[in-house]
Short mmCIF file of C-alpha atoms (C1' of nucleotides) in Angstrom, two decimals:
data_model
loop_
_atom_site.label_atom_id
_atom_site.label_comp_id
_atom_site.label_asym_id
_atom_site.label_seq_id
_atom_site.Cartn_x
_atom_site.Cartn_y
_atom_site.Cartn_z
CA MET A 937 0.09 -0.06 0.17
CA VAL A 938 2.50 2.73 -0.93
CA LEU A 939 0.44 6.62 -0.14
CA ALA A 940 1.60 9.03 -2.96
CA THR A 941 0.48 11.69 -0.62
CA ASN A 942 0.64 15.47 -1.48
CA ARG A 943 -2.76 14.84 0.12
CA ARG A 944 -4.54 18.21 2.65
CA ILE A 945 -5.55 16.54 6.33
CA GLY A 946 -8.20 18.21 8.56
CA GLN A 947 -7.51 19.59 12.05
CA GLU A 948 -7.23 17.24 14.80
CA ASN A 949 -9.97 18.90 16.70
CA SER A 950 -12.49 18.86 13.89
CA THR A 951 -15.82 18.21 15.30
CA THR A 952 -15.79 15.69 11.69
CA ARG A 953 -12.58 14.06 13.08
CA GLY A 954 -14.10 13.16 16.18
CA LEU A 955 -17.74 11.63 14.40
CA LEU A 956 -15.62 9.60 12.76
CA MET A 957 -13.57 7.84 15.39
CA ASP A 958 -17.81 7.41 16.85
CA GLY A 959 -18.96 5.88 13.98
CA VAL A 960 -15.52 3.27 14.16
CA GLU A 961 -16.90 1.97 17.86
CA ARG A 962 -20.91 2.26 16.37
CA VAL A 963 -19.67 -0.04 13.52
CA MET A 964 -17.25 -2.08 15.74
CA ILE A 965 -19.98 -3.10 17.86
CA ASP A 966 -22.85 -3.57 15.43
CA GLU A 967 -20.76 -5.66 12.93
CA GLY A 968 -17.40 -5.90 13.72
CA TYR A 969 -14.23 -5.00 13.09
CA ALA A 970 -14.47 -6.55 9.54
CA SER A 971 -16.66 -4.20 8.31
CA LEU A 972 -15.00 -1.54 9.70
CA THR A 973 -14.63 0.12 5.66
CA ALA A 974 -14.40 3.69 4.83
CA ARG A 975 -18.03 3.22 3.44
CA ARG A 976 -19.59 2.14 6.12
CA VAL A 977 -17.87 4.20 8.76
CA ALA A 978 -18.33 7.36 7.35
CA GLY A 979 -22.33 6.59 6.13
CA SER A 980 -22.86 5.44 9.56
CA VAL A 981 -22.64 9.15 10.86
CA GLY A 982 -24.04 10.26 7.41
CA LEU A 983 -21.57 11.00 5.64
CA ARG A 984 -19.45 9.53 2.32
CA HIS A 985 -16.38 7.78 2.41
CA GLN A 986 -13.93 9.96 0.64
CA ILE A 987 -14.54 11.91 3.82
CA VAL A 988 -12.47 9.66 5.70
CA TYR A 989 -9.15 9.97 3.47
CA TYR A 990 -9.28 13.76 4.22
CA TYR A 991 -8.78 13.44 7.98
CA PHE A 992 -6.86 10.66 8.03
CA LEU A 993 -3.93 9.20 5.66
CA THR A 994 -5.27 5.82 6.04
CA MET A 995 -8.01 3.53 7.09
CA GLU A 996 -5.35 1.64 9.53
CA ASP A 997 -4.84 5.64 10.93
CA LEU A 998 -8.61 5.95 11.62
CA ILE A 999 -8.84 2.90 13.70
CA VAL A 1000 -5.70 3.20 15.66
CA ALA A 1001 -6.95 6.77 16.69
CA SER A 1002 -9.79 5.35 17.93
CA PHE A 1003 -8.30 3.16 19.97
CA ARG A 1004 -6.39 5.65 21.53
CA ARG A 1005 -9.54 8.07 22.09
CA ARG A 1006 -11.02 5.16 23.97
CA ALA A 1007 -8.18 4.08 25.59
CA ALA A 1008 -7.80 7.17 27.39
CA GLN A 1009 -11.49 7.22 28.55
CA VAL A 1010 -11.15 3.83 29.66
CA ILE A 1011 -8.33 4.90 31.89
CA MET A 1012 -9.93 7.57 33.09
CA ARG A 1013 -13.20 5.50 33.86
CA VAL A 1014 -10.93 3.39 36.03
CA GLU A 1015 -9.45 6.25 37.94
CA GLU A 1016 -12.85 7.03 38.80
CA ALA A 1017 -14.12 4.03 39.99
CA ILE A 1018 -10.84 3.11 42.24
CA ALA A 1019 -11.58 6.35 43.75
CA GLN A 1020 -15.19 5.07 45.25
CA PRO A 1021 -15.42 2.95 48.18
CA GLU A 1022 -15.52 -0.05 46.93
CA PRO A 1023 -12.41 -0.10 44.15
CA LEU A 1024 -11.93 -3.90 43.74
CA LYS A 1025 -15.68 -4.09 43.30
CA ALA A 1026 -15.77 -1.09 41.14
CA LEU A 1027 -12.54 -2.26 39.13
CA TRP A 1028 -14.27 -5.53 37.98
CA ALA A 1029 -17.63 -3.87 37.14
CA VAL A 1030 -15.52 -1.19 34.29
CA HIS A 1031 -14.23 -4.18 32.79
CA ALA A 1032 -17.74 -6.72 33.11
CA GLU A 1033 -19.65 -4.26 30.82
CA PRO A 1034 -20.92 -6.18 28.00
CA ALA A 1035 -20.69 -3.01 25.71
CA HIS A 1036 -17.53 -2.27 26.71
CA ALA A 1037 -16.28 -6.15 27.28
CA ALA A 1038 -17.42 -6.78 23.04
CA LEU A 1039 -15.77 -3.82 21.74
CA THR A 1040 -12.38 -5.15 24.14
CA VAL A 1041 -13.11 -8.31 21.85
CA GLU A 1042 -12.85 -6.90 18.73
CA TYR A 1043 -9.98 -5.15 19.77
CA LEU A 1044 -8.44 -7.61 20.80
CA ALA A 1045 -8.89 -9.68 17.45
CA LEU A 1046 -7.88 -7.59 15.72
CA ALA A 1047 -4.39 -6.63 17.21
CA ASN A 1048 -3.51 -10.13 17.02
CA HIS A 1049 -2.90 -9.59 13.19
CA ASN A 1050 -1.89 -5.65 13.53
CA GLU A 1051 0.89 -4.47 14.31
CA ALA A 1052 -0.26 -1.17 15.30
CA ILE A 1053 -3.22 -2.01 17.33
CA ARG A 1054 -0.98 -4.87 18.75
CA ARG A 1055 1.43 -2.04 20.20
CA GLU A 1056 -1.03 -0.03 21.03
CA THR A 1057 -2.72 -2.66 23.24
CA VAL A 1058 0.06 -3.99 25.28
CA ASN A 1059 0.39 -0.35 25.86
CA PHE A 1060 -2.69 0.56 27.55
CA GLY A 1061 -2.16 -3.09 28.95
CA GLU A 1062 0.87 -1.73 30.71
CA ARG A 1063 -0.71 1.36 32.46
CA MET A 1064 -3.94 0.01 33.04
CA ARG A 1065 -2.93 -2.07 35.31
CA ARG A 1066 -0.82 0.16 37.03
CA VAL A 1067 -3.42 2.20 37.74
CA GLY A 1068 -5.35 -1.18 39.43
CA LEU A 1069 -1.88 -1.85 40.96
CA ASP A 1070 -1.59 0.77 43.53
CA CYS A 1071 -5.16 0.92 43.95
CA VAL A 1072 -5.25 -2.27 45.18
CA ALA A 1073 -1.77 -2.58 46.71
CA ALA A 1074 -2.92 0.84 48.86
CA ARG A 1075 -5.73 -0.74 49.66
CA LEU A 1076 -5.22 -4.23 51.02
CA GLY A 1077 -1.56 -3.65 52.29
CA VAL A 1078 -0.89 -6.61 50.05
CA PRO A 1079 2.54 -6.95 48.91
CA VAL A 1080 3.43 -4.88 45.27
CA ASP A 1081 6.25 -6.56 43.95
CA GLY A 1082 4.89 -10.31 44.30
CA SER A 1083 6.78 -11.22 47.49
CA GLY A 1084 4.25 -13.18 48.70
CA VAL A 1085 1.71 -15.36 47.01
CA ILE A 1086 -1.30 -12.92 47.60
CA SER A 1087 0.49 -10.34 45.38
CA ALA A 1088 -1.68 -6.61 44.70
CA SER A 1089 -0.76 -7.01 40.38
CA ALA A 1090 -2.31 -10.84 40.54
CA LEU A 1091 -5.66 -9.88 42.39
CA THR A 1092 -5.82 -6.77 39.60
CA LEU A 1093 -5.25 -9.37 36.77
CA ALA A 1094 -7.35 -11.61 38.62
CA LEU A 1095 -10.41 -9.27 39.28
CA SER A 1096 -10.33 -7.11 35.44
CA SER A 1097 -9.72 -10.48 33.83
CA LEU A 1098 -12.83 -11.92 35.41
CA GLY A 1099 -14.87 -8.97 34.78
CA ALA A 1100 -13.86 -8.97 31.26
CA ILE A 1101 -14.55 -12.70 30.84
CA LEU A 1102 -17.88 -12.45 32.57
CA GLY A 1103 -19.00 -9.29 30.07
CA MET A 1104 -17.81 -11.15 26.74
CA GLU A 1105 -19.90 -14.08 27.58
CA ALA A 1106 -23.07 -11.81 28.80
CA ALA A 1107 -22.14 -10.33 25.24
CA ILE A 1108 -23.51 -13.14 23.67
CA GLY A 1109 -25.67 -14.14 25.45
CA ILE A 1110 -24.10 -17.08 27.90
CA ASN A 1111 -25.03 -16.75 31.59
CA GLY A 1112 -23.78 -20.03 33.02
CA GLY A 1113 -21.89 -20.20 36.26
CA HIS A 1114 -22.13 -15.81 36.14
CA HIS A 1115 -24.02 -15.72 39.52
CA GLU A 1116 -21.68 -17.83 41.67
CA LEU A 1117 -18.53 -16.67 40.50
CA HIS A 1118 -19.51 -13.13 40.62
CA ALA A 1119 -20.69 -13.92 44.69
CA LEU A 1120 -17.05 -15.98 44.95
CA VAL A 1121 -15.38 -12.71 43.93
CA VAL A 1122 -17.26 -10.55 46.40
CA TRP A 1123 -16.83 -12.79 49.42
CA CYS A 1124 -12.53 -13.28 48.41
CA VAL A 1125 -13.00 -9.28 48.41
CA ASP A 1126 -14.68 -8.98 51.17
CA ARG A 1127 -12.59 -11.46 53.48
CA LEU A 1128 -9.42 -9.46 51.31
CA GLN A 1129 -10.20 -5.76 53.54
CA GLY A 1130 -13.28 -5.96 55.57
CA GLN A 1131 -16.19 -3.89 53.96
CA SER A 1132 -13.47 -1.49 51.60
CA GLY A 1133 -13.09 -3.51 48.36
CA MET B 1212 -28.22 -13.51 -0.05
CA VAL B 1213 -31.27 -15.24 -2.15
CA LEU B 1214 -29.36 -18.78 -2.91
CA ALA B 1215 -30.24 -20.35 -6.86
CA THR B 1216 -28.99 -23.41 -5.46
CA ASN B 1217 -29.21 -27.12 -7.75
CA ARG B 1218 -25.47 -27.10 -7.02
CA ARG B 1219 -23.66 -30.05 -6.50
CA ILE B 1220 -22.39 -30.84 -2.93
CA GLY B 1221 -19.59 -33.09 -2.63
CA GLN B 1222 -19.60 -36.07 0.07
CA GLU B 1223 -19.19 -34.85 3.93
CA ASN B 1224 -15.87 -37.18 4.33
CA SER B 1225 -13.92 -36.00 1.69
CA THR B 1226 -10.59 -35.10 2.60
CA THR B 1227 -11.10 -31.95 0.15
CA ARG B 1228 -13.50 -30.83 2.52
CA GLY B 1229 -11.59 -30.91 5.24
CA LEU B 1230 -8.58 -29.58 3.87
CA LEU B 1231 -10.74 -26.31 3.80
CA MET B 1232 -11.40 -26.10 7.00
CA ASP B 1233 -8.13 -26.40 7.58
CA GLY B 1234 -7.61 -23.56 5.93
CA VAL B 1235 -9.86 -21.87 7.59
CA GLU B 1236 -8.18 -21.86 11.11
CA ARG B 1237 -4.65 -20.97 9.20
CA VAL B 1238 -6.46 -17.82 7.66
CA MET B 1239 -8.11 -17.09 11.02
CA ILE B 1240 -5.05 -17.54 13.18
CA ASP B 1241 -2.51 -16.09 10.97
CA GLU B 1242 -4.92 -12.99 8.96
CA GLY B 1243 -8.17 -12.79 11.37
CA TYR B 1244 -11.34 -14.04 10.73
CA ALA B 1245 -11.74 -11.03 8.66
CA SER B 1246 -9.57 -12.76 6.42
CA LEU B 1247 -11.99 -15.61 5.53
CA THR B 1248 -12.46 -14.84 2.00
CA ALA B 1249 -13.03 -18.46 -0.45
CA ARG B 1250 -10.50 -17.20 -2.37
CA ARG B 1251 -7.58 -16.89 0.49
CA VAL B 1252 -9.08 -19.61 2.81
CA ALA B 1253 -8.55 -22.26 -0.85
CA GLY B 1254 -6.03 -20.54 -1.66
CA SER B 1255 -3.75 -21.46 1.41
CA VAL B 1256 -4.28 -25.16 0.43
CA GLY B 1257 -3.49 -24.50 -2.94
CA LEU B 1258 -6.82 -24.64 -4.62
CA ARG B 1259 -9.32 -22.17 -6.30
CA HIS B 1260 -11.96 -20.42 -4.64
CA GLN B 1261 -14.94 -21.81 -6.60
CA ILE B 1262 -14.12 -25.35 -4.85
CA VAL B 1263 -15.52 -23.86 -1.51
CA TYR B 1264 -19.01 -23.81 -3.42
CA TYR B 1265 -18.39 -27.23 -4.39
CA TYR B 1266 -18.08 -28.25 -0.80
CA PHE B 1267 -20.39 -25.53 0.77
CA LEU B 1268 -23.30 -23.42 0.17
CA THR B 1269 -21.79 -20.73 1.26
CA MET B 1270 -18.47 -19.30 3.04
CA GLU B 1271 -20.81 -19.18 6.42
CA ASP B 1272 -21.74 -22.60 6.36
CA LEU B 1273 -17.70 -23.54 5.99
CA ILE B 1274 -16.96 -21.47 8.70
CA VAL B 1275 -19.81 -22.87 10.71
CA ALA B 1276 -18.43 -26.08 9.95
CA SER B 1277 -15.06 -25.33 11.03
CA PHE B 1278 -16.60 -24.29 13.87
CA ARG B 1279 -18.05 -27.41 14.71
CA ARG B 1280 -14.93 -29.38 14.21
CA ARG B 1281 -12.69 -27.49 16.69
CA ALA B 1282 -15.01 -27.89 19.21
CA ALA B 1283 -15.71 -31.21 19.27
CA GLN B 1284 -11.74 -31.96 19.25
CA VAL B 1285 -11.91 -29.28 21.99
CA ILE B 1286 -13.94 -31.29 24.01
CA MET B 1287 -12.29 -33.63 23.64
CA ARG B 1288 -8.94 -32.00 24.67
CA VAL B 1289 -10.72 -31.42 27.81
CA GLU B 1290 -11.99 -34.89 28.50
CA GLU B 1291 -8.51 -36.40 28.28
CA ALA B 1292 -7.21 -33.43 30.34
CA ILE B 1293 -9.38 -34.19 33.91
CA ALA B 1294 -8.26 -37.30 33.35
CA GLN B 1295 -5.00 -36.92 34.20
CA PRO B 1296 -3.61 -36.76 38.24
CA GLU B 1297 -4.22 -32.51 38.37
CA PRO B 1298 -7.46 -31.95 36.73
CA LEU B 1299 -7.66 -28.73 37.65
CA LYS B 1300 -4.18 -27.41 36.61
CA ALA B 1301 -4.89 -29.54 33.58
CA LEU B 1302 -8.44 -27.52 32.92
CA TRP B 1303 -6.09 -24.31 33.10
CA ALA B 1304 -3.89 -25.18 31.05
CA VAL B 1305 -6.21 -26.19 28.24
CA HIS B 1306 -7.38 -22.94 27.73
CA ALA B 1307 -4.17 -20.94 28.32
CA GLU B 1308 -1.98 -22.03 25.70
CA PRO B 1309 -1.65 -18.77 23.13
CA ALA B 1310 -2.77 -19.99 19.69
CA HIS B 1311 -6.11 -22.13 21.15
CA ALA B 1312 -6.73 -19.11 22.81
CA ALA B 1313 -6.32 -15.98 19.78
CA LEU B 1314 -8.20 -18.44 17.55
CA THR B 1315 -11.01 -18.18 20.57
CA VAL B 1316 -11.18 -14.50 20.33
CA GLU B 1317 -11.74 -14.55 16.70
CA TYR B 1318 -14.28 -16.90 17.47
CA LEU B 1319 -16.15 -14.80 19.94
CA ALA B 1320 -15.73 -11.57 18.24
CA LEU B 1321 -17.52 -13.37 15.22
CA ALA B 1322 -19.74 -14.35 17.88
CA ASN B 1323 -20.69 -10.99 18.29
CA HIS B 1324 -22.17 -9.89 14.87
CA ASN B 1325 -22.96 -13.56 13.54
CA GLU B 1326 -26.01 -15.46 14.51
CA ALA B 1327 -25.20 -18.97 13.46
CA ILE B 1328 -21.72 -18.59 15.03
CA ARG B 1329 -23.10 -17.28 18.40
CA ARG B 1330 -25.38 -19.87 18.89
CA GLU B 1331 -22.97 -22.43 18.16
CA THR B 1332 -20.70 -20.97 20.75
CA VAL B 1333 -23.28 -20.69 23.60
CA ASN B 1334 -24.24 -24.63 22.52
CA PHE B 1335 -19.95 -25.01 23.09
CA GLY B 1336 -20.05 -23.10 26.25
CA GLU B 1337 -22.37 -25.18 28.08
CA ARG B 1338 -21.49 -28.70 27.37
CA MET B 1339 -17.90 -27.23 28.03
CA ARG B 1340 -18.89 -25.60 31.52
CA ARG B 1341 -20.76 -29.43 31.61
CA VAL B 1342 -18.04 -31.43 31.57
CA GLY B 1343 -15.63 -28.97 33.60
CA LEU B 1344 -18.14 -29.41 36.20
CA ASP B 1345 -18.85 -32.86 36.47
CA CYS B 1346 -14.80 -33.31 37.42
CA VAL B 1347 -14.34 -30.73 39.76
CA ALA B 1348 -17.60 -31.60 41.70
CA ALA B 1349 -15.86 -35.28 41.56
CA ARG B 1350 -12.55 -34.30 42.94
CA LEU B 1351 -13.00 -30.59 44.77
CA GLY B 1352 -16.61 -32.42 47.37
CA VAL B 1353 -17.62 -29.27 46.77
CA PRO B 1354 -21.40 -27.89 46.09
CA VAL B 1355 -22.28 -28.54 42.06
CA ASP B 1356 -25.88 -26.80 43.05
CA GLY B 1357 -24.28 -23.73 43.59
CA SER B 1358 -25.21 -23.53 47.83
CA GLY B 1359 -22.41 -22.81 48.81
CA VAL B 1360 -19.85 -19.46 48.28
CA ILE B 1361 -17.38 -22.25 46.84
CA SER B 1362 -19.23 -24.05 44.24
CA ALA B 1363 -17.95 -26.11 41.60
CA SER B 1364 -19.44 -24.22 38.71
CA ALA B 1365 -17.83 -20.59 40.20
CA LEU B 1366 -14.72 -22.45 40.03
CA THR B 1367 -14.38 -23.98 36.44
CA LEU B 1368 -15.61 -21.24 35.36
CA ALA B 1369 -12.73 -18.97 37.07
CA LEU B 1370 -10.46 -21.37 35.99
CA SER B 1371 -10.95 -21.69 32.60
CA SER B 1372 -11.30 -17.83 32.15
CA LEU B 1373 -8.28 -16.73 33.87
CA GLY B 1374 -6.40 -19.42 31.69
CA ALA B 1375 -7.86 -18.33 28.59
CA ILE B 1376 -7.18 -14.51 29.73
CA LEU B 1377 -3.62 -15.06 30.14
CA GLY B 1378 -3.23 -16.71 26.63
CA MET B 1379 -5.05 -14.38 24.89
CA GLU B 1380 -2.60 -11.48 26.62
CA ALA B 1381 0.40 -13.42 25.89
CA ALA B 1382 -0.63 -14.35 22.09
CA ILE B 1383 -0.64 -10.85 21.74
CA GLY B 1384 2.99 -9.87 24.20
CA ILE B 1385 1.51 -9.24 27.03
CA ASN B 1386 2.92 -10.18 29.98
CA GLY B 1387 2.66 -8.26 32.91
CA GLY B 1388 1.07 -9.92 36.25
CA HIS B 1389 1.17 -13.44 34.61
CA HIS B 1390 3.82 -15.06 36.69
CA GLU B 1391 1.99 -13.83 39.83
CA LEU B 1392 -1.46 -14.54 38.93
CA HIS B 1393 -0.57 -18.46 38.00
CA ALA B 1394 1.42 -18.60 41.13
CA LEU B 1395 -1.75 -17.66 43.50
CA VAL B 1396 -4.11 -19.79 41.51
CA VAL B 1397 -1.83 -22.33 41.78
CA TRP B 1398 -1.92 -22.35 45.02
CA CYS B 1399 -5.40 -21.81 45.65
CA VAL B 1400 -5.68 -24.83 43.90
CA ASP B 1401 -3.10 -27.26 45.76
CA ARG B 1402 -5.29 -25.38 48.98
CA LEU B 1403 -8.39 -27.13 47.62
CA GLN B 1404 -7.53 -30.35 47.28
CA GLY B 1405 -3.69 -31.67 48.73
CA GLN B 1406 -1.80 -32.43 45.95
CA SER B 1407 -4.49 -33.76 43.55
CA GLY B 1408 -6.07 -30.38 41.25
"C1'" DG C 568 -14.86 20.86 4.29
"C1'" DT C 569 -17.70 18.14 1.58
"C1'" DC C 570 -18.91 16.23 -2.66
"C1'" DT C 571 -18.45 13.66 -7.76
"C1'" DA C 572 -15.92 10.58 -10.40
"C1'" DT C 573 -12.98 7.08 -11.65
"C1'" DA C 574 -8.94 4.02 -11.15
"C1'" DC C 575 -8.48 -1.15 -9.70
"C1'" DA C 576 -8.38 -4.82 -6.76
"C1'" DC C 577 -10.63 -8.14 -4.72
"C1'" DC C 578 -15.29 -9.92 -2.82
"C1'" DG C 579 -19.72 -13.90 -3.05
"C1'" DA C 580 -21.42 -16.72 -6.28
"C1'" DT C 581 -22.79 -18.96 -10.55
"C1'" DA C 582 -22.45 -21.58 -15.41
"C1'" DG C 583 -20.39 -24.94 -17.40
"C1'" DA C 584 -15.99 -27.30 -19.46
"C1'" DC C 585 -13.29 -31.15 -19.01
"C1'" DG D 499 -13.47 -33.02 -8.36
"C1'" DT D 500 -11.81 -29.19 -10.22
"C1'" DC D 501 -11.15 -26.12 -13.31
"C1'" DT D 502 -12.11 -21.18 -16.83
"C1'" DA D 503 -14.92 -17.46 -16.99
"C1'" DT D 504 -17.85 -14.44 -15.74
"C1'" DC D 505 -21.59 -10.94 -13.01
"C1'" DG D 506 -22.42 -7.00 -10.28
"C1'" DG D 507 -21.04 -4.90 -5.74
"C1'" DT D 508 -17.51 -3.33 -2.95
"C1'" DG D 509 -12.79 -2.24 -0.93
"C1'" DT D 510 -9.13 1.27 -0.73
"C1'" DA D 511 -7.52 5.85 -2.02
"C1'" DT D 512 -6.68 9.48 -5.63
"C1'" DA D 513 -7.89 14.09 -8.29
"C1'" DG D 514 -10.34 17.45 -8.30
"C1'" DA D 515 -14.86 20.63 -9.01
"C1'" DC D 516 -17.58 23.51 -5.20
#
DNA sequence: GTCTATACACCGATAGAC
DNA sequence: GTCTATCGGTGTATAGAC
């Protein structure tokens, strides 16, 4: 894909540019990453496909920009969540939302085959883990360095992973065992820190 | 998509039919489900794209057939795994393989937008859980009906979910916290049933 | 800033030759 | 059983009008 680019490119703070990123998420949730075409994305916000190439060099650039915008939003939501009275449960809840989980699956699949998205995902994962880690360590009085068996990083990873899987399954209509697992996790979390988890 | 079908269809036990399903998995792992086209799949096993329409009515039929074949293989591998000395760890290990996890992510994303694959996935999930459940309940002496906090279904779901997430992350190169979480899970499993988990 | 027009490649699916 | 030939539709990307 060689680009012969002396094309004009629109402003970063443009409304339409943001609309196109909204379109990426809409299409991804409704139809999956395979349907992320300039025609579908632009069409979903009432525009023609050529507008994509006014704001972005390639479709991939639009997708990467959308991923970054969402990553920043998720980090913010997690930071808000863990500032609440029961941060561990909030950490779980953020990941467990089905619509959020469905998008996560799409980007995860994309990351397996697209180098740019893979790099962004690894980077995002590291930032997320750090945010969760500080919270868990501070609230639980558990070693951050992994010297004990119950480490902050193991707990953070376990909580967000289980939340995410339950969200992914719920999104496609699998519910078996979810209630029981949720009860078990709440039980563990409460046991680990009284009422503040 | 209206099919005007008085087409000939090849035998179910044909070698080529199996080759095409191998091609589906190859392409899915290497390029993702978005690249599951008749040309790419047939090409990956050295054939022309029209052969797909000799063995299957539509591309979707080929993908569903591939999913079913794999589902049956996975169920078999899980049954073998839980017959081993440490079934809980084996249950984890089956899900944690990165190549396996990558395919799982693809099919999961596909399930979000394709009704046939969604149905197959729900069905497969139920069968998997049942297989795991019997094993866990028998080995742990833990209630199957969810009457206790530590129920067999919660444990089964937790083990396979955590294994799967670690596999998915490993596939794209995220490893932070994996060692610690693995140690925590092994510790819990050992605690739950001495040396036989 | 958004459009029409256009290029060329690839898509699923069918018909029919061998 | 696998192929060549072909259909209409959609894909990315560019050029240039308004």
